[in-house]
Amino acid sequence: ADAHGAAYEAQVFTPRLSGRRAFAQIAQDHADQPEAQVLLLQALTFCRVNEPCRMEWRHVDLEARTWTLPATHTKNKQPHRVVLTDPAIDLLRKAELRSAGRQYVFPSKRDPASHISPDLISHWWVDKRREAGLDDGFATHALRRAGLTWLKEQGASKDVRDVLSNHKAPGVDGSYTAAANMLDQMRIWSEKWAAHLVSLTAENVTQIGEVRA
């Protein structure tokens, strides 16, 4: 396929169960590496990969279990409140040991005053994905789609899915207010998705009908 076709395939690819399991295993196997932490946080929060890369400690409230992205950090230029599940909190506690006192949760290795590069994350994932024999369409953005598709299959409403993914057109008011009003539902569904991801690497867990993806 040409470059355009490959890019389109990556945009529409949705990992199936075995693909999600393979990702979860890779993230677990490399749990102390910032690249794996960024990708796992992306998966847990339904974000785009550049958003956890640019994550700043001043926007994180571990006690309130929220991460607030300013409008300057989101694709649609709308502020976005993200709920942090137990696995996300655990991950951030690990990151805190490495980056406490710095601006960014995931600082650049070359320049600690800057953040880790999304391109670095993407290249790291390409290597791990190929080592695991996963489909080339399984790009980082597919992690976001995997979570949202799973939520839909489990019965989460479109409103919940939209507010979790900050899926709102530029110029439309009320996205931040909507998130505040739906915070309980956001937490419930985020925890369900997080529990699913965690279960994928649990010992003696078998799933029926897995298809390689």
PDB file of N, CA and C in Angstrom, residues 5 13 23 26 33 36 43-44 46-47 60-61 63 67 84 89 107 109 114 146 157 160 162 176 184 193 205 211:
ATOM      1  N   GLY A   5      -2.368   5.206   1.842  1.00  0.00           N
ATOM      2  CA  GLY A   5      -3.173   4.052   2.224  1.00  0.00           C
ATOM      3  C   GLY A   5      -2.786   3.510   3.580  1.00  0.00           C
ATOM      4  N   PHE A  13      -7.821   1.362  12.096  1.00  0.00           N
ATOM      5  CA  PHE A  13      -7.543   0.072  12.714  1.00  0.00           C
ATOM      6  C   PHE A  13      -8.000   0.060  14.166  1.00  0.00           C
ATOM      7  N   PHE A  23      -0.612  -5.759  23.691  1.00  0.00           N
ATOM      8  CA  PHE A  23      -0.196  -4.430  24.146  1.00  0.00           C
ATOM      9  C   PHE A  23      -0.031  -4.417  25.662  1.00  0.00           C
ATOM     10  N   ILE A  26       3.149  -6.085  26.666  1.00  0.00           N
ATOM     11  CA  ILE A  26       4.320  -5.255  26.367  1.00  0.00           C
ATOM     12  C   ILE A  26       4.457  -4.150  27.412  1.00  0.00           C
ATOM     13  N   GLN A  33       9.895   1.675  31.894  1.00  0.00           N
ATOM     14  CA  GLN A  33      10.365   2.539  30.816  1.00  0.00           C
ATOM     15  C   GLN A  33       9.340   3.642  30.527  1.00  0.00           C
ATOM     16  N   ALA A  36       6.784   3.005  27.638  1.00  0.00           N
ATOM     17  CA  ALA A  36       5.663   2.128  27.967  1.00  0.00           C
ATOM     18  C   ALA A  36       4.668   2.847  28.874  1.00  0.00           C
ATOM     19  N   ALA A  43      -3.577   4.782  26.762  1.00  0.00           N
ATOM     20  CA  ALA A  43      -4.643   3.787  26.668  1.00  0.00           C
ATOM     21  C   ALA A  43      -5.655   3.938  27.788  1.00  0.00           C
ATOM     22  N   LEU A  44      -5.178   4.195  28.988  1.00  0.00           N
ATOM     23  CA  LEU A  44      -6.070   4.306  30.152  1.00  0.00           C
ATOM     24  C   LEU A  44      -6.948   5.542  30.114  1.00  0.00           C
ATOM     25  N   PHE A  46      -7.796   7.410  27.147  1.00  0.00           N
ATOM     26  CA  PHE A  46      -8.448   7.679  25.852  1.00  0.00           C
ATOM     27  C   PHE A  46      -7.883   8.925  25.177  1.00  0.00           C
ATOM     28  N   CYS A  47      -6.637   9.245  25.458  1.00  0.00           N
ATOM     29  CA  CYS A  47      -6.026  10.463  24.931  1.00  0.00           C
ATOM     30  C   CYS A  47      -5.271  10.201  23.635  1.00  0.00           C
ATOM     31  N   VAL A  60      -1.842  17.991  37.175  1.00  0.00           N
ATOM     32  CA  VAL A  60      -2.224  16.711  37.771  1.00  0.00           C
ATOM     33  C   VAL A  60      -2.574  16.907  39.238  1.00  0.00           C
ATOM     34  N   ASP A  61      -3.699  16.327  39.652  1.00  0.00           N
ATOM     35  CA  ASP A  61      -4.096  16.338  41.060  1.00  0.00           C
ATOM     36  C   ASP A  61      -4.276  14.882  41.485  1.00  0.00           C
ATOM     37  N   GLU A  63      -4.558  13.636  44.426  1.00  0.00           N
ATOM     38  CA  GLU A  63      -5.554  13.467  45.491  1.00  0.00           C
ATOM     39  C   GLU A  63      -6.967  13.448  44.915  1.00  0.00           C
ATOM     40  N   TRP A  67      -6.630  14.872  35.915  1.00  0.00           N
ATOM     41  CA  TRP A  67      -5.612  15.518  35.088  1.00  0.00           C
ATOM     42  C   TRP A  67      -6.356  16.484  34.182  1.00  0.00           C
ATOM     43  N   LEU A  84      -8.427   9.834  36.562  1.00  0.00           N
ATOM     44  CA  LEU A  84      -7.286   8.938  36.733  1.00  0.00           C
ATOM     45  C   LEU A  84      -7.702   7.715  37.545  1.00  0.00           C
ATOM     46  N   ILE A  89      -2.942   6.097  38.495  1.00  0.00           N
ATOM     47  CA  ILE A  89      -2.323   6.684  39.685  1.00  0.00           C
ATOM     48  C   ILE A  89      -1.032   5.950  40.028  1.00  0.00           C
ATOM     49  N   PRO A 107       9.864  13.764  31.240  1.00  0.00           N
ATOM     50  CA  PRO A 107      10.849  14.676  30.638  1.00  0.00           C
ATOM     51  C   PRO A 107      11.681  13.992  29.568  1.00  0.00           C
ATOM     52  N   LYS A 109      14.950  12.771  27.726  1.00  0.00           N
ATOM     53  CA  LYS A 109      16.247  12.305  28.224  1.00  0.00           C
ATOM     54  C   LYS A 109      17.360  13.258  27.800  1.00  0.00           C
ATOM     55  N   SER A 114      12.500  19.794  28.857  1.00  0.00           N
ATOM     56  CA  SER A 114      11.471  19.593  27.850  1.00  0.00           C
ATOM     57  C   SER A 114      10.776  18.257  28.096  1.00  0.00           C
ATOM     58  N   ALA A 146      -9.291   1.595  20.594  1.00  0.00           N
ATOM     59  CA  ALA A 146      -9.569   0.327  21.264  1.00  0.00           C
ATOM     60  C   ALA A 146     -10.422   0.539  22.514  1.00  0.00           C
ATOM     61  N   SER A 157     -22.726   5.050  26.937  1.00  0.00           N
ATOM     62  CA  SER A 157     -23.445   5.940  26.021  1.00  0.00           C
ATOM     63  C   SER A 157     -22.468   6.764  25.188  1.00  0.00           C
ATOM     64  N   VAL A 160     -20.998   9.642  27.165  1.00  0.00           N
ATOM     65  CA  VAL A 160     -19.876   9.259  28.029  1.00  0.00           C
ATOM     66  C   VAL A 160     -18.618   9.100  27.198  1.00  0.00           C
ATOM     67  N   ASP A 162     -17.893  10.426  24.333  1.00  0.00           N
ATOM     68  CA  ASP A 162     -17.453  11.722  23.802  1.00  0.00           C
ATOM     69  C   ASP A 162     -16.748  12.560  24.859  1.00  0.00           C
ATOM     70  N   TYR A 176     -16.149  21.322  29.048  1.00  0.00           N
ATOM     71  CA  TYR A 176     -15.584  21.196  30.384  1.00  0.00           C
ATOM     72  C   TYR A 176     -16.708  21.055  31.414  1.00  0.00           C
ATOM     73  N   ASP A 184     -18.967  11.278  37.619  1.00  0.00           N
ATOM     74  CA  ASP A 184     -19.210   9.957  38.207  1.00  0.00           C
ATOM     75  C   ASP A 184     -19.257   8.878  37.128  1.00  0.00           C
ATOM     76  N   TRP A 193     -12.801   0.016  32.096  1.00  0.00           N
ATOM     77  CA  TRP A 193     -11.818  -0.178  31.028  1.00  0.00           C
ATOM     78  C   TRP A 193     -10.448  -0.513  31.615  1.00  0.00           C
ATOM     79  N   VAL A 205      -5.993 -16.441  32.944  1.00  0.00           N
ATOM     80  CA  VAL A 205      -7.186 -15.842  32.354  1.00  0.00           C
ATOM     81  C   VAL A 205      -7.238 -16.238  30.885  1.00  0.00           C
ATOM     82  N   VAL A 211      -8.957 -13.470  18.327  1.00  0.00           N
ATOM     83  CA  VAL A 211      -8.459 -13.415  16.961  1.00  0.00           C
ATOM     84  C   VAL A 211      -7.231 -12.549  16.951  1.00  0.00           C
TER      85      VAL A 211
END
